[in-house]
Coordinates of C-alpha atoms in Angstrom, one line a residue:
Chain A
X28 CA 34.3 8.0 6.9
X29 CA 34.2 11.3 5.5
X30 CA 34.2 10.4 1.5
X31 CA 31.0 7.5 2.9
X32 CA 29.3 11.3 4.5
X33 CA 30.1 12.3 1.0
X34 CA 29.0 8.8 -1.1
X35 CA 25.4 9.4 1.4
X36 CA 24.9 13.1 0.0
X37 CA 25.1 12.0 -3.0
X38 CA 22.4 9.4 -2.2
X39 CA 20.6 12.0 -0.4
X40 CA 20.5 14.8 -3.4
X41 CA 19.9 12.5 -5.6
X42 CA 17.4 9.7 -4.3
X43 CA 15.0 10.4 -6.6
X44 CA 17.0 9.2 -9.6
X45 CA 18.4 6.4 -7.3
X46 CA 15.0 5.1 -6.7
X47 CA 13.7 5.2 -9.7
X48 CA 17.2 3.1 -10.9
X49 CA 16.9 0.6 -7.4
X50 CA 12.9 0.3 -9.2
X51 CA 14.0 -0.5 -12.2
X52 CA 16.0 -3.0 -11.4
X53 CA 14.3 -5.0 -9.0
X54 CA 11.3 -5.3 -11.3
X55 CA 14.4 -7.0 -13.4
X56 CA 15.1 -9.3 -11.4
X57 CA 12.0 -10.4 -10.0
X58 CA 10.8 -10.5 -14.4
X59 CA 14.4 -12.6 -14.6
X60 CA 13.6 -14.2 -11.1
X61 CA 9.5 -15.7 -12.8
X62 CA 10.4 -16.1 -15.9
X63 CA 12.9 -18.8 -14.9
X64 CA 11.3 -19.6 -11.7
X65 CA 7.7 -19.7 -12.6
X66 CA 6.5 -19.6 -15.7
X67 CA 5.7 -22.9 -17.4
X68 CA 3.7 -22.3 -21.3
X69 CA 1.3 -24.8 -20.5
X70 CA 1.3 -26.0 -24.8
X71 CA -1.9 -26.2 -25.4
X72 CA -5.3 -23.4 -26.5
X73 CA -4.2 -21.9 -22.9
X74 CA -1.3 -20.3 -23.5
X75 CA -2.2 -16.8 -25.1
X76 CA -4.2 -16.6 -21.6
X77 CA -1.6 -18.0 -19.5
X78 CA 1.2 -15.6 -21.7
X79 CA -0.8 -12.0 -22.0
X80 CA -1.3 -12.7 -17.8
X81 CA 1.6 -13.4 -17.4
X82 CA 3.7 -10.2 -18.9
X83 CA -0.2 -7.2 -18.5
X84 CA -1.1 -8.3 -14.5
X85 CA 2.0 -7.4 -12.8
X86 CA 2.2 -4.7 -15.2
X87 CA -1.5 -3.5 -14.0
X88 CA 0.5 -4.3 -10.6
X89 CA 3.2 -2.7 -10.6
X90 CA 0.6 0.3 -11.3
X91 CA -1.6 0.2 -9.1
X92 CA 1.0 0.2 -5.9
X93 CA 2.9 2.9 -7.3
X94 CA -0.5 5.4 -6.9
X95 CA -1.3 3.7 -4.1
X96 CA 2.7 4.6 -3.2
X97 CA 3.4 8.7 -4.8
X98 CA 2.2 11.0 -1.7
X99 CA 0.5 13.0 -4.4
X100 CA -2.4 10.4 -5.2
X101 CA -3.6 11.3 -1.6
X102 CA -2.6 15.1 -1.2
X103 CA -4.8 15.3 -4.5
X104 CA -7.8 12.8 -2.8
X105 CA -8.3 13.9 0.2
X106 CA -11.6 15.9 1.4
X107 CA -12.6 16.1 -2.4
X108 CA -15.7 14.5 -2.3
X109 CA -16.7 15.2 1.1
X110 CA -19.7 17.3 1.7
X111 CA -18.5 20.3 3.1
X112 CA -17.9 23.3 2.2
X113 CA -14.7 23.5 1.7
X114 CA -12.3 26.6 -0.1
X115 CA -13.3 25.3 -3.7
X116 CA -12.1 27.1 -7.1
X117 CA -13.8 26.7 -9.7
X118 CA -15.5 23.7 -10.8
X119 CA -13.7 24.2 -14.3
X120 CA -9.9 25.1 -12.6
X121 CA -9.6 22.9 -10.3
X122 CA -11.2 20.0 -13.5
X123 CA -8.1 21.2 -15.4
X124 CA -5.8 20.7 -12.8
X125 CA -7.1 17.6 -11.7
X126 CA -7.1 16.6 -15.2
X127 CA -2.9 17.8 -15.4
X128 CA -2.2 15.9 -12.1
X129 CA -3.7 12.4 -13.3
X130 CA -1.8 12.8 -16.6
X131 CA 1.0 13.7 -14.1
X132 CA 1.3 10.9 -11.6
X133 CA 0.0 8.0 -14.2
X134 CA 3.5 9.2 -15.5
X135 CA 5.3 8.6 -12.3
X136 CA 3.6 5.7 -11.9
X137 CA 4.4 4.0 -15.3
X138 CA 8.1 3.0 -14.3
X139 CA 7.8 -0.1 -13.3
X140 CA 4.4 -0.9 -15.3
X141 CA 6.7 -0.4 -18.6
X142 CA 10.0 -1.3 -17.2
X143 CA 8.7 -4.9 -16.9
X144 CA 6.8 -5.3 -20.3
X145 CA 10.0 -3.9 -21.8
X146 CA 11.8 -6.8 -19.5
X147 CA 10.0 -9.1 -20.3
X148 CA 9.7 -8.4 -23.8
X149 CA 13.4 -8.9 -23.6
X150 CA 12.8 -11.6 -22.5
X151 CA 11.2 -13.2 -24.9
X152 CA 9.5 -16.3 -22.8
X153 CA 6.3 -14.2 -22.0
X154 CA 5.5 -12.9 -25.1
X155 CA 7.0 -16.2 -27.1
X156 CA 4.1 -18.1 -25.5
X157 CA 1.3 -16.7 -25.7
X158 CA 1.7 -15.1 -29.6
X159 CA 1.9 -19.0 -30.3
X160 CA -1.2 -19.2 -28.4
X161 CA -3.0 -16.8 -31.1
X162 CA -5.1 -18.0 -33.6
X163 CA -3.3 -14.9 -36.4
X164 CA 0.1 -15.7 -35.9
X165 CA -1.3 -19.8 -36.6
X166 CA -3.2 -18.7 -39.5
X167 CA -0.7 -16.3 -41.2
X168 CA 1.9 -19.7 -41.0
X169 CA -1.0 -22.2 -42.1
X170 CA -1.1 -19.8 -44.9
X171 CA 2.3 -19.4 -45.2
X172 CA 2.6 -23.6 -44.8
X173 CA 0.0 -25.3 -45.1
X174 CA 2.0 -28.2 -43.6
X175 CA 2.3 -27.0 -40.0
X176 CA -1.5 -27.0 -38.4
X177 CA -2.8 -24.4 -35.0
X178 CA -1.5 -27.7 -32.0
X179 CA 1.9 -27.2 -34.0
X180 CA 1.9 -24.1 -33.1
X181 CA 1.1 -24.7 -29.2
X182 CA 3.3 -27.1 -29.0
X183 CA 6.8 -24.6 -29.7
X184 CA 7.4 -23.1 -26.9
X185 CA 8.0 -26.3 -25.0
X186 CA 9.7 -28.3 -28.3
X187 CA 12.6 -26.1 -28.9
X188 CA 12.8 -29.1 -32.3
X189 CA 10.0 -27.4 -33.1
X190 CA 10.4 -23.7 -32.0
X191 CA 13.6 -24.0 -34.9
X192 CA 12.7 -25.5 -37.3
X193 CA 9.6 -22.7 -37.7
X194 CA 12.2 -19.6 -36.4
X195 CA 14.7 -20.8 -39.4
X196 CA 11.2 -21.5 -41.6
X197 CA 9.0 -18.8 -41.1
X198 CA 9.7 -16.2 -38.1
X199 CA 11.5 -16.1 -35.0
X200 CA 9.1 -14.7 -32.2
X201 CA 11.6 -14.8 -29.7
X202 CA 12.6 -12.0 -32.1
X203 CA 9.3 -10.4 -32.8
X204 CA 9.5 -9.7 -28.5
X205 CA 12.6 -9.0 -28.5
X206 CA 12.1 -6.2 -31.3
X207 CA 9.1 -5.0 -29.6
X208 CA 10.4 -4.8 -26.5
X209 CA 13.2 -2.6 -28.3
X210 CA 11.0 -0.3 -30.3
X211 CA 9.1 0.9 -27.0
X212 CA 12.1 1.6 -25.3
X213 CA 12.3 3.9 -27.3
X214 CA 9.3 5.4 -27.8
X215 CA 9.4 5.5 -23.8
X216 CA 12.4 8.0 -24.2
X217 CA 11.0 9.4 -27.2
X218 CA 8.0 10.4 -25.6
X219 CA 9.4 11.3 -22.0
X220 CA 11.7 13.5 -23.6
X221 CA 9.4 15.2 -25.7
X222 CA 6.8 15.5 -22.7
X223 CA 9.6 17.1 -20.9
X224 CA 11.0 20.3 -23.5
X225 CA 6.8 21.0 -24.3
X226 CA 5.9 21.4 -20.2
X227 CA 9.8 23.4 -19.3
X228 CA 8.9 25.6 -23.3
X229 CA 5.2 26.7 -21.5
X230 CA 6.1 27.2 -18.1
X231 CA 5.6 30.0 -16.9
X232 CA 8.6 30.9 -14.2
X233 CA 11.8 31.0 -15.7
X234 CA 14.3 28.2 -15.3
X235 CA 16.1 30.1 -11.4
X236 CA 12.9 30.8 -9.9
X237 CA 11.5 27.1 -10.7
X238 CA 15.3 25.9 -9.6
X239 CA 14.4 28.2 -6.4
X240 CA 10.6 26.9 -6.4
X241 CA 12.0 23.0 -6.4
X242 CA 14.2 23.1 -3.9
X243 CA 11.6 26.1 -1.7
X244 CA 9.3 23.6 -1.6
X245 CA 11.1 20.1 -0.6
X246 CA 12.9 22.7 2.0
X247 CA 9.4 23.9 3.2
X248 CA 7.6 20.1 3.4
X249 CA 11.3 18.6 5.6
X250 CA 10.1 21.8 8.1
X251 CA 6.7 21.3 7.7
X252 CA 6.9 17.4 9.1
X253 CA 9.5 19.0 12.1
X254 CA 7.3 21.8 13.5
X255 CA 5.0 18.7 13.4
X256 CA 6.2 16.7 15.4
X257 CA 7.0 18.8 17.5
X258 CA 3.8 20.6 17.7
X259 CA 2.0 17.1 19.0
X260 CA 4.7 16.7 20.8
X261 CA 4.4 19.5 22.8
X262 CA 0.4 19.5 22.4
X263 CA 0.6 15.6 23.8
X264 CA 2.4 16.2 26.6
X265 CA 0.5 18.6 28.4
X266 CA -2.7 16.4 27.3
X267 CA -0.9 13.1 29.3
X268 CA 0.4 15.6 31.9
X269 CA -3.0 16.7 32.8
X270 CA -5.0 13.1 32.1
X271 CA -2.4 12.0 34.9
X272 CA -2.2 14.9 36.7
X273 CA -6.3 15.4 37.2
X274 CA -5.7 19.5 36.2
X275 CA -7.1 21.6 33.8
X276 CA -5.3 22.1 30.6
X277 CA -3.7 25.0 30.6
X278 CA -4.5 26.7 26.5
X279 CA -2.8 26.0 23.7
X280 CA -2.8 26.9 20.1
X281 CA -2.6 24.9 17.5
X282 CA -3.9 25.9 13.8
X283 CA -8.1 25.6 13.6
X284 CA -9.6 23.1 11.3
X285 CA -10.4 26.2 8.3
X286 CA -6.7 27.1 8.7
X287 CA -5.8 23.8 8.0
X288 CA -8.6 23.3 5.0
X289 CA -7.0 26.7 4.0
X290 CA -3.5 25.6 3.7
X291 CA -4.3 22.4 1.7
X292 CA -5.6 23.5 -1.7
X293 CA -4.0 23.1 -4.1
X294 CA -1.9 25.8 -4.4
X295 CA -1.4 27.2 -8.6
X296 CA 1.7 30.4 -9.8
X297 CA 0.3 33.2 -10.6
X298 CA 3.1 35.9 -11.6
X299 CA 2.1 38.7 -10.3
X300 CA 2.4 37.7 -6.7
X301 CA 6.0 36.2 -4.7
X302 CA 4.0 33.3 -3.2
X303 CA 5.4 30.2 -3.8
X304 CA 2.8 27.9 -1.8
X305 CA -0.1 28.0 -0.2
X306 CA 2.0 28.5 3.5
X307 CA 3.0 31.7 2.1
X308 CA 0.3 32.7 0.5
X309 CA -1.9 32.2 3.8
X310 CA 1.3 33.6 6.0
X311 CA 1.4 37.2 3.5
X312 CA -2.6 37.9 3.0
X313 CA -2.6 38.1 6.3
X314 CA -3.6 34.4 7.4
X315 CA -5.9 33.1 3.9
X316 CA -8.8 36.5 5.3
X317 CA -7.8 39.4 2.6
X318 CA -9.7 38.9 0.3
X319 CA -5.7 38.1 -2.3
X320 CA -6.0 34.8 -0.7
X321 CA -9.2 34.4 -3.0
X322 CA -7.1 35.0 -6.2
X323 CA -6.4 32.1 -8.0
X324 CA -3.6 31.5 -10.6
X325 CA -2.7 30.1 -14.0
X326 CA -2.4 25.9 -14.0
X327 CA 0.9 25.5 -12.3
X328 CA 0.3 23.6 -10.1
X329 CA 2.8 23.4 -7.3
X330 CA 2.0 19.1 -6.7
X331 CA 4.5 19.1 -9.2
X332 CA 6.7 19.3 -7.1
X333 CA 4.8 17.0 -3.8
X334 CA 8.0 14.2 -4.5
X335 CA 7.1 10.5 -3.6
X336 CA 10.3 10.2 -0.7
X337 CA 7.8 12.4 0.8
X338 CA 5.7 9.6 1.6
X339 CA 6.5 8.9 5.9
X340 CA 3.7 11.1 7.1
X341 CA 1.2 10.8 4.1
X342 CA 0.3 7.1 5.2
X343 CA 2.8 4.5 3.8
Chain B
X20 CA 27.7 8.9 14.3
X21 CA 25.9 11.4 12.2
X22 CA 25.4 9.4 9.2
X23 CA 24.6 6.3 11.1
X24 CA 21.1 8.5 12.3
X25 CA 20.0 9.6 8.3
X26 CA 21.0 5.9 7.1
X27 CA 17.9 4.8 9.8
X28 CA 15.9 7.8 9.3
X29 CA 15.6 6.8 5.7
X30 CA 14.7 3.2 6.6
X31 CA 12.1 4.4 9.3
X32 CA 10.5 7.2 7.2
X33 CA 9.7 4.2 4.8
X34 CA 8.7 1.2 7.8
X35 CA 5.0 0.8 6.1
X36 CA 6.4 -0.1 2.4
X37 CA 9.5 -1.7 4.4
X38 CA 7.4 -3.7 6.9
X39 CA 4.9 -5.5 3.8
X40 CA 8.0 -6.3 1.3
X41 CA 9.4 -8.2 4.8
X42 CA 6.3 -9.8 5.2
X43 CA 5.8 -11.2 1.3
X44 CA 9.1 -12.1 1.6
X45 CA 8.5 -14.4 4.4
X46 CA 5.1 -15.3 3.5
X47 CA 7.5 -16.5 -0.1
X48 CA 10.0 -18.3 2.1
X49 CA 7.7 -19.9 4.0
X50 CA 5.7 -20.8 1.4
X51 CA 8.3 -22.5 -0.4
X52 CA 9.7 -24.4 2.7
X53 CA 6.2 -26.0 2.8
X54 CA 5.6 -26.4 -0.3
X55 CA 9.2 -28.2 -0.7
X56 CA 10.1 -30.1 3.7
X57 CA 6.3 -30.4 3.8
X58 CA 3.8 -31.2 1.3
X59 CA 3.9 -34.4 0.0
X60 CA 0.9 -34.7 -2.2
X61 CA -1.0 -38.6 -1.9
X62 CA -2.5 -39.4 -5.0
X63 CA -5.1 -40.4 -4.2
X64 CA -8.7 -39.6 -4.0
X65 CA -7.8 -37.9 -0.7
X66 CA -5.3 -35.2 -3.5
X67 CA -8.4 -32.3 -3.2
X68 CA -8.9 -31.9 0.7
X69 CA -5.0 -32.0 1.1
X70 CA -4.4 -29.3 -0.7
X71 CA -7.2 -27.0 0.2
X72 CA -5.9 -28.0 3.6
X73 CA -2.4 -26.6 2.3
X74 CA -4.6 -23.6 0.9
X75 CA -6.7 -22.7 3.2
X76 CA -5.5 -23.1 6.7
X77 CA -2.2 -21.0 6.7
X78 CA -4.4 -18.0 5.6
X79 CA -6.6 -18.9 7.5
X80 CA -3.9 -19.0 10.5
X81 CA -2.4 -15.6 9.2
X82 CA -5.9 -14.4 9.8
X83 CA -6.1 -15.2 13.6
X84 CA -3.1 -13.5 13.8
X85 CA -3.5 -10.4 12.3
X86 CA -6.6 -9.8 15.3
X87 CA -4.1 -10.6 18.0
X88 CA -1.4 -8.1 17.0
X89 CA -3.2 -5.2 16.2
X90 CA -4.3 -3.1 18.6
X91 CA -7.4 -1.7 17.6
X92 CA -9.0 -5.0 18.5
X93 CA -8.4 -6.0 22.3
X94 CA -9.7 -1.8 22.6
X95 CA -12.5 -2.9 21.1
X96 CA -13.0 -5.8 23.2
X97 CA -11.3 -5.7 25.8
X98 CA -14.0 -4.7 28.7
X99 CA -16.9 -5.7 26.5
X100 CA -18.6 -8.4 28.8
X101 CA -19.1 -6.6 31.3
X102 CA -19.9 -3.7 30.1
X103 CA -21.8 -4.2 26.7
X104 CA -22.3 -0.8 26.0
X105 CA -19.6 0.7 25.0
X106 CA -19.1 -2.4 22.3
X107 CA -23.3 -1.0 21.0
X108 CA -23.4 2.3 22.9
X109 CA -26.3 3.7 22.4
X110 CA -27.4 5.3 18.9
X111 CA -24.3 3.9 17.2
X112 CA -24.6 0.3 16.3
X113 CA -23.1 0.2 13.3
X114 CA -19.8 1.5 15.0
X115 CA -18.6 -1.5 16.1
X116 CA -18.8 -4.0 12.4
X117 CA -17.0 -0.6 11.1
X118 CA -14.8 -0.9 13.9
X119 CA -14.2 -5.0 13.3
X120 CA -14.5 -3.8 9.5
X121 CA -11.6 -1.8 9.6
X122 CA -9.9 -4.6 11.8
X123 CA -10.7 -7.3 9.3
X124 CA -9.2 -5.6 6.1
X125 CA -5.3 -5.1 7.7
X126 CA -5.5 -8.7 8.8
X127 CA -6.8 -9.8 6.0
X128 CA -2.5 -8.7 4.0
X129 CA -1.4 -11.5 5.5
X130 CA -3.9 -14.3 3.5
X131 CA -4.6 -12.6 0.8
X132 CA -0.5 -12.6 0.2
X133 CA 0.3 -16.3 1.4
X134 CA -3.1 -17.5 -0.9
X135 CA -1.2 -15.3 -4.3
X136 CA 2.6 -16.7 -3.7
X137 CA 0.8 -20.3 -3.0
X138 CA -1.6 -20.0 -6.2
X139 CA 2.1 -18.3 -8.2
X140 CA 3.5 -21.3 -7.2
X141 CA 1.2 -24.0 -8.3
X142 CA 1.6 -26.9 -6.4
X143 CA -0.8 -26.4 -4.1
X144 CA -3.5 -26.2 -7.5
X145 CA -3.3 -28.9 -8.4
X146 CA -2.4 -31.8 -6.5
X147 CA -6.2 -30.3 -6.0
X148 CA -7.4 -30.0 -8.7
X149 CA -6.3 -33.5 -10.1
X150 CA -8.4 -34.5 -7.2
X151 CA -11.5 -33.0 -7.9
X152 CA -14.5 -35.5 -9.0
X153 CA -16.2 -33.2 -11.1
X154 CA -17.4 -34.3 -14.3
X155 CA -17.5 -31.1 -16.3
X156 CA -13.8 -30.0 -14.9
X157 CA -12.7 -33.4 -16.4
X158 CA -14.4 -33.4 -19.6
X159 CA -13.1 -29.8 -19.3
X160 CA -9.7 -30.6 -18.6
X161 CA -9.2 -34.1 -20.3
X162 CA -10.9 -33.5 -23.3
X163 CA -8.3 -34.7 -25.6
X164 CA -7.4 -37.1 -23.9
X165 CA -6.2 -40.0 -23.4
X166 CA -9.0 -42.6 -21.6
X167 CA -7.5 -43.0 -19.1
X168 CA -7.1 -39.1 -18.1
X169 CA -11.0 -40.0 -16.7
X170 CA -9.6 -42.3 -14.4
X171 CA -5.9 -41.3 -13.5
X172 CA -6.2 -37.4 -13.5
X173 CA -5.7 -37.9 -9.5
X174 CA -2.1 -40.0 -9.6
X175 CA -0.2 -37.1 -12.1
X176 CA 1.0 -35.0 -9.5
X177 CA 3.8 -37.8 -8.3
X178 CA 4.2 -39.4 -11.9
X179 CA 2.5 -42.6 -11.0
X180 CA -0.1 -42.5 -14.1
X181 CA -0.1 -45.1 -16.9
X182 CA -0.8 -41.8 -19.5
X183 CA 2.1 -41.1 -21.9
X184 CA 4.5 -38.3 -20.2
X185 CA 4.0 -36.4 -23.1
X186 CA 0.5 -36.4 -21.4
X187 CA 0.7 -36.0 -17.7
X188 CA 3.3 -33.2 -18.4
X189 CA 0.5 -31.6 -20.6
X190 CA -1.8 -32.2 -18.2
X191 CA 0.2 -30.9 -15.3
X192 CA 0.7 -27.6 -17.1
X193 CA -1.9 -26.8 -17.2
X194 CA -3.0 -27.4 -13.6
X195 CA -0.3 -25.2 -13.0
X196 CA -1.3 -22.8 -15.8
X197 CA -4.7 -22.7 -13.9
X198 CA -3.4 -22.3 -10.8
X199 CA -1.0 -19.2 -11.7
X200 CA -3.4 -17.4 -14.0
X201 CA -6.0 -18.3 -10.3
X202 CA -3.3 -16.2 -8.5
X203 CA -3.3 -13.1 -11.0
X204 CA -7.1 -12.6 -10.3
X205 CA -6.1 -12.4 -6.8
X206 CA -3.1 -10.4 -7.3
X207 CA -4.8 -7.7 -9.4
X208 CA -8.4 -8.0 -7.5
X209 CA -6.7 -6.6 -4.4
X210 CA -5.0 -4.3 -5.2
X211 CA -7.8 -2.8 -7.6
X212 CA -10.4 -3.6 -4.3
X213 CA -7.9 -1.4 -2.3
X214 CA -6.8 0.8 -4.6
X215 CA -9.9 1.3 -4.9
X216 CA -11.4 2.0 -0.9
X217 CA -8.2 4.0 0.1
X218 CA -9.3 6.6 -2.8
X219 CA -13.3 6.3 -1.8
X220 CA -11.8 6.8 2.1
X221 CA -9.5 10.1 1.6
X222 CA -11.8 11.3 -0.2
X223 CA -15.0 11.1 2.7
X224 CA -12.3 12.3 4.5
X225 CA -13.4 15.2 6.3
X226 CA -10.1 16.0 7.3
X227 CA -7.7 17.6 5.0
X228 CA -5.7 16.2 3.2
X229 CA -2.1 18.5 6.1
X230 CA -4.3 18.0 9.0
X231 CA -4.2 14.3 8.6
X232 CA -0.1 14.2 8.3
X233 CA -1.0 16.3 11.1
X234 CA -2.8 14.4 13.5
X235 CA -1.3 11.4 12.8
X236 CA 1.8 12.7 13.7
X237 CA 0.3 13.4 16.5
X238 CA -1.1 10.2 17.3
X239 CA 2.0 8.9 17.6
X240 CA 3.8 11.3 19.7
X241 CA 0.9 10.5 22.4
X242 CA 1.3 7.1 22.2
X243 CA 5.2 7.7 23.3
X244 CA 4.6 9.9 25.6
X245 CA 1.8 7.6 27.5
X246 CA 4.2 5.4 27.2
X247 CA 6.5 7.6 29.0
X248 CA 4.4 8.6 31.6
X249 CA 2.9 4.9 32.2
X250 CA 6.4 4.3 33.3
X251 CA 7.0 7.4 35.1
X252 CA 3.9 7.4 37.2
X253 CA 4.9 3.3 37.3
X254 CA 7.9 3.8 39.2
X255 CA 7.0 6.8 41.6
X256 CA 3.9 4.6 42.1
X257 CA 5.6 1.1 43.3
X258 CA 8.8 3.3 45.1
X259 CA 6.7 4.4 47.1
X260 CA 4.1 2.3 48.5
X261 CA 8.0 -0.2 48.7
X262 CA 9.2 2.2 51.1
X263 CA 6.8 2.2 52.7
X264 CA 6.3 -1.4 52.9
X265 CA 9.3 -1.6 53.8
X266 CA 10.1 1.0 56.8
X267 CA 6.6 1.0 57.5
X268 CA 5.6 4.8 56.9
X269 CA 2.5 6.5 55.7
X270 CA 2.5 6.7 52.1
X271 CA 2.1 10.7 50.7
X272 CA -0.3 10.5 48.1
X273 CA 0.0 10.1 43.9
X274 CA -2.4 12.0 42.5
X275 CA -3.6 9.7 39.2
X276 CA -6.4 8.8 37.0
X277 CA -10.0 7.1 39.0
X278 CA -11.4 4.3 37.7
X279 CA -13.9 6.6 35.0
X280 CA -11.1 8.6 33.2
X281 CA -9.5 5.2 32.2
X282 CA -12.1 3.7 30.9
X283 CA -13.2 7.2 29.7
X284 CA -9.7 7.6 27.8
X285 CA -10.1 3.6 26.7
X286 CA -13.1 3.5 24.0
X287 CA -12.5 4.2 20.9
X288 CA -11.8 8.3 19.6
X289 CA -14.6 8.2 16.5
X290 CA -14.2 12.6 14.6
X291 CA -16.2 15.9 15.0
X292 CA -15.6 17.9 12.9
X293 CA -17.1 21.0 14.8
X294 CA -14.4 20.1 17.4
X295 CA -10.7 20.5 17.4
X296 CA -9.8 17.8 19.2
X297 CA -6.7 14.5 18.0
X298 CA -7.3 12.3 20.1
X299 CA -9.3 10.6 23.5
X300 CA -7.3 12.0 25.7
X301 CA -7.2 15.3 23.6
X302 CA -10.9 15.8 23.5
X303 CA -11.0 13.7 28.0
X304 CA -8.9 17.3 29.2
X305 CA -10.5 19.8 26.4
X306 CA -14.3 19.0 27.3
X307 CA -13.9 17.1 30.9
X308 CA -16.2 13.8 31.9
X309 CA -19.2 14.8 30.3
X310 CA -17.8 15.7 26.8
X311 CA -17.2 11.8 26.3
X312 CA -20.8 10.7 27.2
X313 CA -22.4 11.9 24.0
X314 CA -23.2 10.2 21.3
X315 CA -21.1 10.4 18.8
X316 CA -21.0 12.0 15.4
X317 CA -18.9 10.6 12.8
X318 CA -16.7 8.1 13.2
X319 CA -12.5 8.2 11.7
X320 CA -10.3 6.7 13.4
X321 CA -6.9 7.3 10.8
X322 CA -4.1 6.2 12.9
X323 CA -4.4 2.6 12.7
X324 CA -5.5 2.7 9.4
X325 CA -1.5 1.0 7.8
X326 CA -0.3 0.1 11.7
X327 CA 1.5 -2.9 10.6
X328 CA 1.8 -5.3 13.5

């Protein structure tokens, strides 16, 4: 039981990494299922369209799913183009922050699509089918050996002997596919390492404070959910009891719409102050009424820490 | 026990995603069962009709089930014959269509899943299109094949045509490829449309993000509280009634909401940005009966937007 507890704690602490790994494994697994069960290269002029649709359409759908599931998307978009007057930052600052977050969201949402493309390229079936239908491959093959026509190239994925013959004489499309796959994996790893280094280098916050900030954001999110549930339970109890007993409701203080809007603004860090979130800033500046509340910070938004795992009340 | 609670909480937090995945798996399983057990392409002039029926009837059934299982449908329609003003309130005719549109979008999830899985499999489409007698389509499919292709296309699904094996195999592959490309188009279009509509709806929201989160929590809690209080009052009332019946006593008064109060509480909630109300019952309790009969300002009903039936 104790060991089970320890394993569970480990899982909870590293749940982000674990969830990405599980997503990658599921993507790899479904790619195998697709290529063995569903995929049948038509071996005619439709090869290119068929192969590329199997390679790219699932990746696109996974990207869209990644956006939908991410809590950041909804945090970013909710109320942005509403005609109501919100507490807005300067348009330039808001735009820069928005773009930065969009890039971050795309990066996080790209894990599944890139895994799909990489595994599909390593599996080689989709690329082989698509390349055998391309005009460029046909013209290169014809230049190499005039005996091979485009019709023969179309039939290559369905004909094992023809495929072996062309691979041994000219170029193996399967090998090409796997090379591209490895190259993609290597470049993704390099790019992510470089971008993480650059981001950390440019961070205005020191390492330990950044670590504390991440932990604070997570704890505040957890406690927000707990407190919201408590507050909602009390309010719901009061309302349903008053409805049934036809009595007047006892006064119950709940934050006003303006209060909610004030704490929903994207928070940006300011090295002069010691605030770690919008709620922190709000309660420290006299419930948002002091002038300090309106001061803007540098462009390091706290949304960089919003974990996708906190989707419990974000709507999906 | 504590560990079990943590695991349960983890799954409850993701119940929407788990619900959708479960629905997808169920659809895939059901489609497999249908195509292996029930589907037998007739290989005659009936191919087209047979294939289309297998493709679209389960989708229609799933759509109807989706309507049935959505609680908003019943909230909208209950009592509408007696009082049509409920559905078409004065000055706000579009309200009904807006809510009905939301319910339809929710109910369309399962049929679209079925369609995409069925098209990716290719069996139904292959049977249907091999029976299509459209000259342009036949020309496109059979353009470099033997003469028999035009007459005997419908037989290829059962491998009964007189065409050589390589040709009939290629024709089957072509039809399956068309089906799968169409399936991917359906999936991509649906995903794109749902992301765009969700983003637009979210963007236009008059409620800030954190308040929206609180609101969802409140809706869930209020539902639970209502269930509990219904149980409580139902028990009290039935106990009192049966006790008085068996012991021939006079019943003590128990206060219950009046008919009009129930009517008012059953209306679909619409958000008013100048007030601080989170549900119809909240508004009813704070403002009394007069608040409900005022005209609705803006319409936003969040709670059931992503409700899993």
